[in-house]
PDB file with SEQRES, HELIX, SHEET and CRYST1 records, atoms N, CA, C and O in Angstrom:
SEQRES   1 A   70  MET ALA SER ARG ILE ASN SER ILE ASP ASP LEU PRO ASP          
SEQRES   2 A   70  SER ALA ARG VAL SER ASP ARG GLU ILE ALA GLN LEU VAL          
SEQRES   3 A   70  GLY VAL ALA PRO THR THR ILE TRP ARG TRP ALA ARG ALA          
SEQRES   4 A   70  GLY ILE LEU PRO ALA PRO GLN ARG ILE GLY ILE ARG CYS          
SEQRES   5 A   70  THR ARG TRP ASN LEU GLY GLU VAL ARG LYS ALA LEU ALA          
SEQRES   6 A   70  GLU LYS SER GLU GLY                                          
HELIX    1 AA1 GLU A   21  VAL A   26  1                                   6    
HELIX    2 AA2 PRO A   30  ALA A   37  1                                   8    
HELIX    3 AA3 VAL A   60  LYS A   67  1                                   8    
CRYST1    1.000    1.000    1.000  90.00  90.00  90.00 P 1           1          
ATOM      1  N   MET A   1      39.805  25.680   5.693  1.00  0.00           N  
ATOM      2  CA  MET A   1      40.652  25.464   7.363  1.00  0.00           C  
ATOM      3  C   MET A   1      39.532  26.234   8.690  1.00  0.00           C  
ATOM      4  O   MET A   1      39.581  27.419   9.019  1.00  0.00           O  
ATOM      5  N   ALA A   2      39.153  25.814   8.922  1.00  0.00           N  
ATOM      6  CA  ALA A   2      38.064  26.004  10.262  1.00  0.00           C  
ATOM      7  C   ALA A   2      39.035  27.254  10.475  1.00  0.00           C  
ATOM      8  O   ALA A   2      40.214  27.542  10.264  1.00  0.00           O  
ATOM      9  N   SER A   3      37.682  27.937  11.102  1.00  0.00           N  
ATOM     10  CA  SER A   3      38.116  29.226  11.789  1.00  0.00           C  
ATOM     11  C   SER A   3      38.594  29.231  14.036  1.00  0.00           C  
ATOM     12  O   SER A   3      39.297  29.708  14.927  1.00  0.00           O  
ATOM     13  N   ARG A   4      37.438  28.237  13.663  1.00  0.00           N  
ATOM     14  CA  ARG A   4      37.641  28.069  15.400  1.00  0.00           C  
ATOM     15  C   ARG A   4      38.394  26.994  15.249  1.00  0.00           C  
ATOM     16  O   ARG A   4      37.826  26.148  14.557  1.00  0.00           O  
ATOM     17  N   ILE A   5      39.848  26.568  15.758  1.00  0.00           N  
ATOM     18  CA  ILE A   5      40.457  25.734  16.034  1.00  0.00           C  
ATOM     19  C   ILE A   5      40.119  25.443  17.634  1.00  0.00           C  
ATOM     20  O   ILE A   5      39.407  26.390  17.968  1.00  0.00           O  
ATOM     21  N   ASN A   6      40.269  24.738  18.551  1.00  0.00           N  
ATOM     22  CA  ASN A   6      40.520  24.529  19.984  1.00  0.00           C  
ATOM     23  C   ASN A   6      41.975  24.378  20.541  1.00  0.00           C  
ATOM     24  O   ASN A   6      42.530  24.944  21.483  1.00  0.00           O  
ATOM     25  N   SER A   7      42.578  23.081  19.328  1.00  0.00           N  
ATOM     26  CA  SER A   7      44.283  22.923  20.016  1.00  0.00           C  
ATOM     27  C   SER A   7      44.656  22.443  19.089  1.00  0.00           C  
ATOM     28  O   SER A   7      43.942  21.842  18.287  1.00  0.00           O  
ATOM     29  N   ILE A   8      46.089  22.636  18.982  1.00  0.00           N  
ATOM     30  CA  ILE A   8      46.818  22.815  17.645  1.00  0.00           C  
ATOM     31  C   ILE A   8      47.421  21.112  17.776  1.00  0.00           C  
ATOM     32  O   ILE A   8      48.170  20.627  16.928  1.00  0.00           O  
ATOM     33  N   ASP A   9      47.038  20.523  18.731  1.00  0.00           N  
ATOM     34  CA  ASP A   9      47.071  18.525  18.489  1.00  0.00           C  
ATOM     35  C   ASP A   9      45.832  18.851  17.771  1.00  0.00           C  
ATOM     36  O   ASP A   9      46.422  18.752  16.695  1.00  0.00           O  
ATOM     37  N   ASP A  10      44.850  19.099  17.477  1.00  0.00           N  
ATOM     38  CA  ASP A  10      43.360  18.000  17.134  1.00  0.00           C  
ATOM     39  C   ASP A  10      43.800  18.452  15.253  1.00  0.00           C  
ATOM     40  O   ASP A  10      43.063  17.781  14.532  1.00  0.00           O  
ATOM     41  N   LEU A  11      44.544  19.161  14.596  1.00  0.00           N  
ATOM     42  CA  LEU A  11      45.551  18.797  13.375  1.00  0.00           C  
ATOM     43  C   LEU A  11      46.584  18.140  12.764  1.00  0.00           C  
ATOM     44  O   LEU A  11      47.677  18.139  13.331  1.00  0.00           O  
ATOM     45  N   PRO A  12      46.422  17.480  11.529  1.00  0.00           N  
ATOM     46  CA  PRO A  12      47.934  17.028  11.652  1.00  0.00           C  
ATOM     47  C   PRO A  12      48.820  17.532  11.410  1.00  0.00           C  
ATOM     48  O   PRO A  12      48.596  18.716  11.660  1.00  0.00           O  
ATOM     49  N   ASP A  13      50.511  17.347  10.785  1.00  0.00           N  
ATOM     50  CA  ASP A  13      51.349  17.856  10.617  1.00  0.00           C  
ATOM     51  C   ASP A  13      51.682  18.169   9.279  1.00  0.00           C  
ATOM     52  O   ASP A  13      52.745  18.577   8.811  1.00  0.00           O  
ATOM     53  N   SER A  14      50.425  17.870   8.653  1.00  0.00           N  
ATOM     54  CA  SER A  14      50.636  17.636   7.137  1.00  0.00           C  
ATOM     55  C   SER A  14      49.571  19.557   6.792  1.00  0.00           C  
ATOM     56  O   SER A  14      49.768  20.190   5.755  1.00  0.00           O  
ATOM     57  N   ALA A  15      48.796  19.946   7.662  1.00  0.00           N  
ATOM     58  CA  ALA A  15      47.809  21.208   7.657  1.00  0.00           C  
ATOM     59  C   ALA A  15      48.484  22.150   6.908  1.00  0.00           C  
ATOM     60  O   ALA A  15      49.710  22.046   6.957  1.00  0.00           O  
ATOM     61  N   ARG A  16      48.071  22.968   6.281  1.00  0.00           N  
ATOM     62  CA  ARG A  16      48.261  23.975   6.185  1.00  0.00           C  
ATOM     63  C   ARG A  16      47.397  24.898   6.692  1.00  0.00           C  
ATOM     64  O   ARG A  16      46.204  25.033   6.419  1.00  0.00           O  
ATOM     65  N   VAL A  17      48.582  26.002   8.017  1.00  0.00           N  
ATOM     66  CA  VAL A  17      47.796  27.117   8.548  1.00  0.00           C  
ATOM     67  C   VAL A  17      47.995  28.648   7.789  1.00  0.00           C  
ATOM     68  O   VAL A  17      48.810  29.009   6.939  1.00  0.00           O  
ATOM     69  N   SER A  18      47.094  29.245   8.350  1.00  0.00           N  
ATOM     70  CA  SER A  18      47.082  30.730   8.299  1.00  0.00           C  
ATOM     71  C   SER A  18      47.731  31.321   9.345  1.00  0.00           C  
ATOM     72  O   SER A  18      47.908  30.600  10.327  1.00  0.00           O  
ATOM     73  N   ASP A  19      48.245  32.767   9.407  1.00  0.00           N  
ATOM     74  CA  ASP A  19      49.143  33.178  10.427  1.00  0.00           C  
ATOM     75  C   ASP A  19      47.399  33.987  11.131  1.00  0.00           C  
ATOM     76  O   ASP A  19      47.321  35.215  11.165  1.00  0.00           O  
ATOM     77  N   ARG A  20      46.799  33.554  11.371  1.00  0.00           N  
ATOM     78  CA  ARG A  20      45.669  33.924  12.118  1.00  0.00           C  
ATOM     79  C   ARG A  20      45.360  33.189  13.408  1.00  0.00           C  
ATOM     80  O   ARG A  20      45.196  33.501  14.587  1.00  0.00           O  
ATOM     81  N   GLU A  21      45.344  31.422  12.255  1.00  0.00           N  
ATOM     82  CA  GLU A  21      45.405  30.884  12.960  1.00  0.00           C  
ATOM     83  C   GLU A  21      46.464  30.191  13.640  1.00  0.00           C  
ATOM     84  O   GLU A  21      46.062  29.307  14.397  1.00  0.00           O  
ATOM     85  N   ILE A  22      47.798  30.364  13.571  1.00  0.00           N  
ATOM     86  CA  ILE A  22      48.733  30.326  14.140  1.00  0.00           C  
ATOM     87  C   ILE A  22      48.914  30.978  15.749  1.00  0.00           C  
ATOM     88  O   ILE A  22      49.385  30.573  16.812  1.00  0.00           O  
ATOM     89  N   ALA A  23      48.153  32.400  15.184  1.00  0.00           N  
ATOM     90  CA  ALA A  23      47.974  33.111  16.072  1.00  0.00           C  
ATOM     91  C   ALA A  23      47.079  32.807  16.935  1.00  0.00           C  
ATOM     92  O   ALA A  23      47.559  32.900  18.065  1.00  0.00           O  
ATOM     93  N   GLN A  24      45.897  32.456  16.943  1.00  0.00           N  
ATOM     94  CA  GLN A  24      44.736  32.014  17.829  1.00  0.00           C  
ATOM     95  C   GLN A  24      45.520  30.889  18.821  1.00  0.00           C  
ATOM     96  O   GLN A  24      45.535  30.915  20.052  1.00  0.00           O  
ATOM     97  N   LEU A  25      46.165  29.894  17.938  1.00  0.00           N  
ATOM     98  CA  LEU A  25      46.742  28.432  18.727  1.00  0.00           C  
ATOM     99  C   LEU A  25      47.500  29.020  19.885  1.00  0.00           C  
ATOM    100  O   LEU A  25      47.310  28.919  21.097  1.00  0.00           O  
ATOM    101  N   VAL A  26      48.592  29.787  19.047  1.00  0.00           N  
ATOM    102  CA  VAL A  26      49.833  30.527  20.235  1.00  0.00           C  
ATOM    103  C   VAL A  26      49.053  31.722  21.591  1.00  0.00           C  
ATOM    104  O   VAL A  26      49.332  31.689  22.790  1.00  0.00           O  
ATOM    105  N   GLY A  27      48.207  32.537  21.013  1.00  0.00           N  
ATOM    106  CA  GLY A  27      47.659  33.206  21.912  1.00  0.00           C  
ATOM    107  C   GLY A  27      48.862  34.591  20.939  1.00  0.00           C  
ATOM    108  O   GLY A  27      49.425  35.123  21.896  1.00  0.00           O  
ATOM    109  N   VAL A  28      49.017  34.790  20.571  1.00  0.00           N  
ATOM    110  CA  VAL A  28      49.443  36.140  20.120  1.00  0.00           C  
ATOM    111  C   VAL A  28      48.553  36.559  18.563  1.00  0.00           C  
ATOM    112  O   VAL A  28      47.748  35.898  17.907  1.00  0.00           O  
ATOM    113  N   ALA A  29      49.100  37.900  18.368  1.00  0.00           N  
ATOM    114  CA  ALA A  29      48.475  39.053  17.564  1.00  0.00           C  
ATOM    115  C   ALA A  29      49.511  38.473  16.041  1.00  0.00           C  
ATOM    116  O   ALA A  29      50.718  38.468  15.796  1.00  0.00           O  
ATOM    117  N   PRO A  30      48.120  37.985  15.197  1.00  0.00           N  
ATOM    118  CA  PRO A  30      48.821  37.949  13.349  1.00  0.00           C  
ATOM    119  C   PRO A  30      49.775  38.461  13.072  1.00  0.00           C  
ATOM    120  O   PRO A  30      50.355  38.062  12.062  1.00  0.00           O  
ATOM    121  N   THR A  31      50.506  39.880  14.075  1.00  0.00           N  
ATOM    122  CA  THR A  31      51.784  41.042  12.944  1.00  0.00           C  
ATOM    123  C   THR A  31      52.450  39.626  13.727  1.00  0.00           C  
ATOM    124  O   THR A  31      52.948  38.839  12.922  1.00  0.00           O  
ATOM    125  N   THR A  32      52.508  39.281  14.921  1.00  0.00           N  
ATOM    126  CA  THR A  32      54.008  38.640  15.659  1.00  0.00           C  
ATOM    127  C   THR A  32      53.948  37.317  14.543  1.00  0.00           C  
ATOM    128  O   THR A  32      55.076  36.829  14.608  1.00  0.00           O  
ATOM    129  N   ILE A  33      53.352  36.734  13.816  1.00  0.00           N  
ATOM    130  CA  ILE A  33      53.849  35.152  13.667  1.00  0.00           C  
ATOM    131  C   ILE A  33      54.480  35.993  12.254  1.00  0.00           C  
ATOM    132  O   ILE A  33      55.400  35.353  11.744  1.00  0.00           O  
ATOM    133  N   TRP A  34      54.194  37.145  11.621  1.00  0.00           N  
ATOM    134  CA  TRP A  34      54.864  37.579  10.945  1.00  0.00           C  
ATOM    135  C   TRP A  34      56.372  38.292  10.844  1.00  0.00           C  
ATOM    136  O   TRP A  34      57.211  38.383   9.948  1.00  0.00           O  
ATOM    137  N   ARG A  35      56.270  38.813  12.421  1.00  0.00           N  
ATOM    138  CA  ARG A  35      57.515  38.853  13.045  1.00  0.00           C  
ATOM    139  C   ARG A  35      57.837  37.845  12.967  1.00  0.00           C  
ATOM    140  O   ARG A  35      57.974  37.435  11.815  1.00  0.00           O  
ATOM    141  N   TRP A  36      58.168  36.786  14.213  1.00  0.00           N  
ATOM    142  CA  TRP A  36      58.666  35.223  14.134  1.00  0.00           C  
ATOM    143  C   TRP A  36      59.438  34.999  12.735  1.00  0.00           C  
ATOM    144  O   TRP A  36      60.619  34.689  12.578  1.00  0.00           O  
ATOM    145  N   ALA A  37      58.437  35.243  11.754  1.00  0.00           N  
ATOM    146  CA  ALA A  37      58.805  34.069  10.056  1.00  0.00           C  
ATOM    147  C   ALA A  37      60.208  35.075  10.153  1.00  0.00           C  
ATOM    148  O   ALA A  37      61.280  34.475  10.240  1.00  0.00           O  
ATOM    149  N   ARG A  38      60.237  36.584  10.141  1.00  0.00           N  
ATOM    150  CA  ARG A  38      61.015  37.240   9.708  1.00  0.00           C  
ATOM    151  C   ARG A  38      62.276  36.973  10.396  1.00  0.00           C  
ATOM    152  O   ARG A  38      63.411  37.144   9.950  1.00  0.00           O  
ATOM    153  N   ALA A  39      62.000  36.622  11.303  1.00  0.00           N  
ATOM    154  CA  ALA A  39      63.172  36.662  12.794  1.00  0.00           C  
ATOM    155  C   ALA A  39      64.108  35.379  12.201  1.00  0.00           C  
ATOM    156  O   ALA A  39      65.333  35.263  12.165  1.00  0.00           O  
ATOM    157  N   GLY A  40      63.239  34.640  11.837  1.00  0.00           N  
ATOM    158  CA  GLY A  40      63.509  33.183  11.348  1.00  0.00           C  
ATOM    159  C   GLY A  40      62.848  32.481  12.826  1.00  0.00           C  
ATOM    160  O   GLY A  40      63.533  31.487  13.066  1.00  0.00           O  
ATOM    161  N   ILE A  41      62.428  32.547  13.239  1.00  0.00           N  
ATOM    162  CA  ILE A  41      61.755  31.788  14.723  1.00  0.00           C  
ATOM    163  C   ILE A  41      60.787  31.038  14.119  1.00  0.00           C  
ATOM    164  O   ILE A  41      60.564  29.991  14.726  1.00  0.00           O  
ATOM    165  N   LEU A  42      60.042  31.233  12.993  1.00  0.00           N  
ATOM    166  CA  LEU A  42      59.048  30.152  12.769  1.00  0.00           C  
ATOM    167  C   LEU A  42      59.104  29.876  11.129  1.00  0.00           C  
ATOM    168  O   LEU A  42      58.139  30.521  10.717  1.00  0.00           O  
ATOM    169  N   PRO A  43      59.272  29.711  10.828  1.00  0.00           N  
ATOM    170  CA  PRO A  43      59.854  28.704   8.857  1.00  0.00           C  
ATOM    171  C   PRO A  43      59.018  29.763   7.462  1.00  0.00           C  
ATOM    172  O   PRO A  43      57.944  29.721   6.861  1.00  0.00           O  
ATOM    173  N   ALA A  44      59.552  30.145   7.455  1.00  0.00           N  
ATOM    174  CA  ALA A  44      58.928  30.958   5.555  1.00  0.00           C  
ATOM    175  C   ALA A  44      57.710  30.427   5.481  1.00  0.00           C  
ATOM    176  O   ALA A  44      57.727  29.200   5.382  1.00  0.00           O  
ATOM    177  N   PRO A  45      56.736  30.888   5.493  1.00  0.00           N  
ATOM    178  CA  PRO A  45      55.544  30.692   4.972  1.00  0.00           C  
ATOM    179  C   PRO A  45      55.311  30.022   3.315  1.00  0.00           C  
ATOM    180  O   PRO A  45      56.414  30.098   2.774  1.00  0.00           O  
ATOM    181  N   GLN A  46      54.577  29.579   2.615  1.00  0.00           N  
ATOM    182  CA  GLN A  46      54.703  29.435   1.256  1.00  0.00           C  
ATOM    183  C   GLN A  46      53.220  30.443   0.696  1.00  0.00           C  
ATOM    184  O   GLN A  46      52.204  30.847   1.260  1.00  0.00           O  
ATOM    185  N   ARG A  47      53.661  30.525  -0.396  1.00  0.00           N  
ATOM    186  CA  ARG A  47      52.623  31.243  -0.977  1.00  0.00           C  
ATOM    187  C   ARG A  47      51.929  30.627  -1.968  1.00  0.00           C  
ATOM    188  O   ARG A  47      52.374  30.400  -3.093  1.00  0.00           O  
ATOM    189  N   ILE A  48      50.091  30.162  -1.291  1.00  0.00           N  
ATOM    190  CA  ILE A  48      49.651  29.159  -2.568  1.00  0.00           C  
ATOM    191  C   ILE A  48      48.443  29.862  -3.668  1.00  0.00           C  
ATOM    192  O   ILE A  48      47.638  29.239  -4.360  1.00  0.00           O  
ATOM    193  N   GLY A  49      48.651  31.583  -3.547  1.00  0.00           N  
ATOM    194  CA  GLY A  49      47.613  32.155  -3.994  1.00  0.00           C  
ATOM    195  C   GLY A  49      48.208  33.691  -3.824  1.00  0.00           C  
ATOM    196  O   GLY A  49      48.998  34.352  -3.150  1.00  0.00           O  
ATOM    197  N   ILE A  50      47.038  33.810  -5.176  1.00  0.00           N  
ATOM    198  CA  ILE A  50      48.030  35.697  -5.196  1.00  0.00           C  
ATOM    199  C   ILE A  50      48.345  36.230  -3.897  1.00  0.00           C  
ATOM    200  O   ILE A  50      49.423  36.801  -3.737  1.00  0.00           O  
ATOM    201  N   ARG A  51      47.462  36.099  -2.878  1.00  0.00           N  
ATOM    202  CA  ARG A  51      45.987  36.725  -2.003  1.00  0.00           C  
ATOM    203  C   ARG A  51      46.455  35.259  -0.408  1.00  0.00           C  
ATOM    204  O   ARG A  51      46.037  35.439   0.736  1.00  0.00           O  
ATOM    205  N   CYS A  52      46.982  34.504  -0.645  1.00  0.00           N  
ATOM    206  CA  CYS A  52      46.777  32.899   0.115  1.00  0.00           C  
ATOM    207  C   CYS A  52      48.292  33.114   0.458  1.00  0.00           C  
ATOM    208  O   CYS A  52      48.960  33.668  -0.415  1.00  0.00           O  
ATOM    209  N   THR A  53      48.972  32.711   1.724  1.00  0.00           N  
ATOM    210  CA  THR A  53      49.732  32.666   2.477  1.00  0.00           C  
ATOM    211  C   THR A  53      49.883  31.779   3.626  1.00  0.00           C  
ATOM    212  O   THR A  53      49.652  32.310   4.712  1.00  0.00           O  
ATOM    213  N   ARG A  54      50.320  30.178   3.635  1.00  0.00           N  
ATOM    214  CA  ARG A  54      50.599  29.773   4.351  1.00  0.00           C  
ATOM    215  C   ARG A  54      51.455  28.516   5.645  1.00  0.00           C  
ATOM    216  O   ARG A  54      52.445  27.936   5.199  1.00  0.00           O  
ATOM    217  N   TRP A  55      51.271  28.369   6.295  1.00  0.00           N  
ATOM    218  CA  TRP A  55      52.217  27.536   6.473  1.00  0.00           C  
ATOM    219  C   TRP A  55      51.886  26.440   7.383  1.00  0.00           C  
ATOM    220  O   TRP A  55      51.028  26.429   8.266  1.00  0.00           O  
ATOM    221  N   ASN A  56      52.791  25.422   6.993  1.00  0.00           N  
ATOM    222  CA  ASN A  56      53.440  23.786   7.443  1.00  0.00           C  
ATOM    223  C   ASN A  56      53.089  24.064   8.948  1.00  0.00           C  
ATOM    224  O   ASN A  56      53.586  24.939   9.658  1.00  0.00           O  
ATOM    225  N   LEU A  57      52.137  23.147   9.287  1.00  0.00           N  
ATOM    226  CA  LEU A  57      51.557  23.041  10.663  1.00  0.00           C  
ATOM    227  C   LEU A  57      52.851  22.155  11.121  1.00  0.00           C  
ATOM    228  O   LEU A  57      53.057  22.262  12.330  1.00  0.00           O  
ATOM    229  N   GLY A  58      53.484  21.570  10.648  1.00  0.00           N  
ATOM    230  CA  GLY A  58      54.558  20.826  11.343  1.00  0.00           C  
ATOM    231  C   GLY A  58      55.846  20.980  11.460  1.00  0.00           C  
ATOM    232  O   GLY A  58      56.782  20.484  12.087  1.00  0.00           O  
ATOM    233  N   GLU A  59      55.582  22.069  10.437  1.00  0.00           N  
ATOM    234  CA  GLU A  59      57.075  23.204  10.832  1.00  0.00           C  
ATOM    235  C   GLU A  59      56.994  24.308  11.819  1.00  0.00           C  
ATOM    236  O   GLU A  59      57.820  25.108  12.258  1.00  0.00           O  
ATOM    237  N   VAL A  60      56.135  24.162  11.960  1.00  0.00           N  
ATOM    238  CA  VAL A  60      55.968  25.446  12.731  1.00  0.00           C  
ATOM    239  C   VAL A  60      55.654  24.534  14.316  1.00  0.00           C  
ATOM    240  O   VAL A  60      56.538  24.835  15.117  1.00  0.00           O  
ATOM    241  N   ARG A  61      55.140  24.028  14.619  1.00  0.00           N  
ATOM    242  CA  ARG A  61      55.123  22.854  15.765  1.00  0.00           C  
ATOM    243  C   ARG A  61      56.647  22.708  15.709  1.00  0.00           C  
ATOM    244  O   ARG A  61      56.906  23.069  16.857  1.00  0.00           O  
ATOM    245  N   LYS A  62      57.281  22.556  15.411  1.00  0.00           N  
ATOM    246  CA  LYS A  62      59.128  22.147  15.459  1.00  0.00           C  
ATOM    247  C   LYS A  62      59.617  23.282  16.078  1.00  0.00           C  
ATOM    248  O   LYS A  62      60.100  23.428  17.201  1.00  0.00           O  
ATOM    249  N   ALA A  63      59.302  24.531  14.638  1.00  0.00           N  
ATOM    250  CA  ALA A  63      60.152  25.444  15.305  1.00  0.00           C  
ATOM    251  C   ALA A  63      59.155  25.774  17.163  1.00  0.00           C  
ATOM    252  O   ALA A  63      59.751  25.741  18.240  1.00  0.00           O  
ATOM    253  N   LEU A  64      57.984  25.988  17.046  1.00  0.00           N  
ATOM    254  CA  LEU A  64      57.336  26.527  18.001  1.00  0.00           C  
ATOM    255  C   LEU A  64      58.385  26.102  20.106  1.00  0.00           C  
ATOM    256  O   LEU A  64      58.700  26.729  21.118  1.00  0.00           O  
ATOM    257  N   ALA A  65      58.476  24.347  19.421  1.00  0.00           N  
ATOM    258  CA  ALA A  65      59.296  23.386  19.919  1.00  0.00           C  
ATOM    259  C   ALA A  65      60.573  23.666  20.810  1.00  0.00           C  
ATOM    260  O   ALA A  65      60.886  23.453  21.982  1.00  0.00           O  
ATOM    261  N   GLU A  66      61.315  24.396  19.407  1.00  0.00           N  
ATOM    262  CA  GLU A  66      62.401  24.830  19.343  1.00  0.00           C  
ATOM    263  C   GLU A  66      63.046  25.456  20.391  1.00  0.00           C  
ATOM    264  O   GLU A  66      64.007  25.152  21.098  1.00  0.00           O  
ATOM    265  N   LYS A  67      61.655  27.208  20.276  1.00  0.00           N  
ATOM    266  CA  LYS A  67      61.756  28.072  20.206  1.00  0.00           C  
ATOM    267  C   LYS A  67      61.637  27.804  22.013  1.00  0.00           C  
ATOM    268  O   LYS A  67      62.650  28.063  22.662  1.00  0.00           O  
ATOM    269  N   SER A  68      60.279  27.246  22.825  1.00  0.00           N  
ATOM    270  CA  SER A  68      60.333  27.167  24.347  1.00  0.00           C  
ATOM    271  C   SER A  68      61.603  26.258  25.088  1.00  0.00           C  
ATOM    272  O   SER A  68      61.925  26.046  26.257  1.00  0.00           O  
ATOM    273  N   GLU A  69      62.047  25.916  23.973  1.00  0.00           N  
ATOM    274  CA  GLU A  69      63.679  25.100  24.684  1.00  0.00           C  
ATOM    275  C   GLU A  69      64.488  26.251  25.420  1.00  0.00           C  
ATOM    276  O   GLU A  69      64.960  26.477  26.534  1.00  0.00           O  
ATOM    277  N   GLY A  70      64.372  26.916  24.043  1.00  0.00           N  
ATOM    278  CA  GLY A  70      66.179  27.988  23.684  1.00  0.00           C  
ATOM    279  C   GLY A  70      65.459  29.101  24.467  1.00  0.00           C  
ATOM    280  O   GLY A  70      66.021  30.179  24.664  1.00  0.00           O  
TER     281      GLY A  70                                                      
END                                                                             
């Protein structure tokens, strides 16, 4: 995944994104992404390697939409 993402709309729902990429898109720190995941605001990430964890962008979009509505 490229480190320079201009818009969350540029990526398909099936994209796997890192905490840093989500943080960049939303405008928060990566630690906030992990905090939101622990609090249930964001879905749990999926471990795809020993030191590689990613979120499904479609699930993140849905969770962020629900967060902004409530």
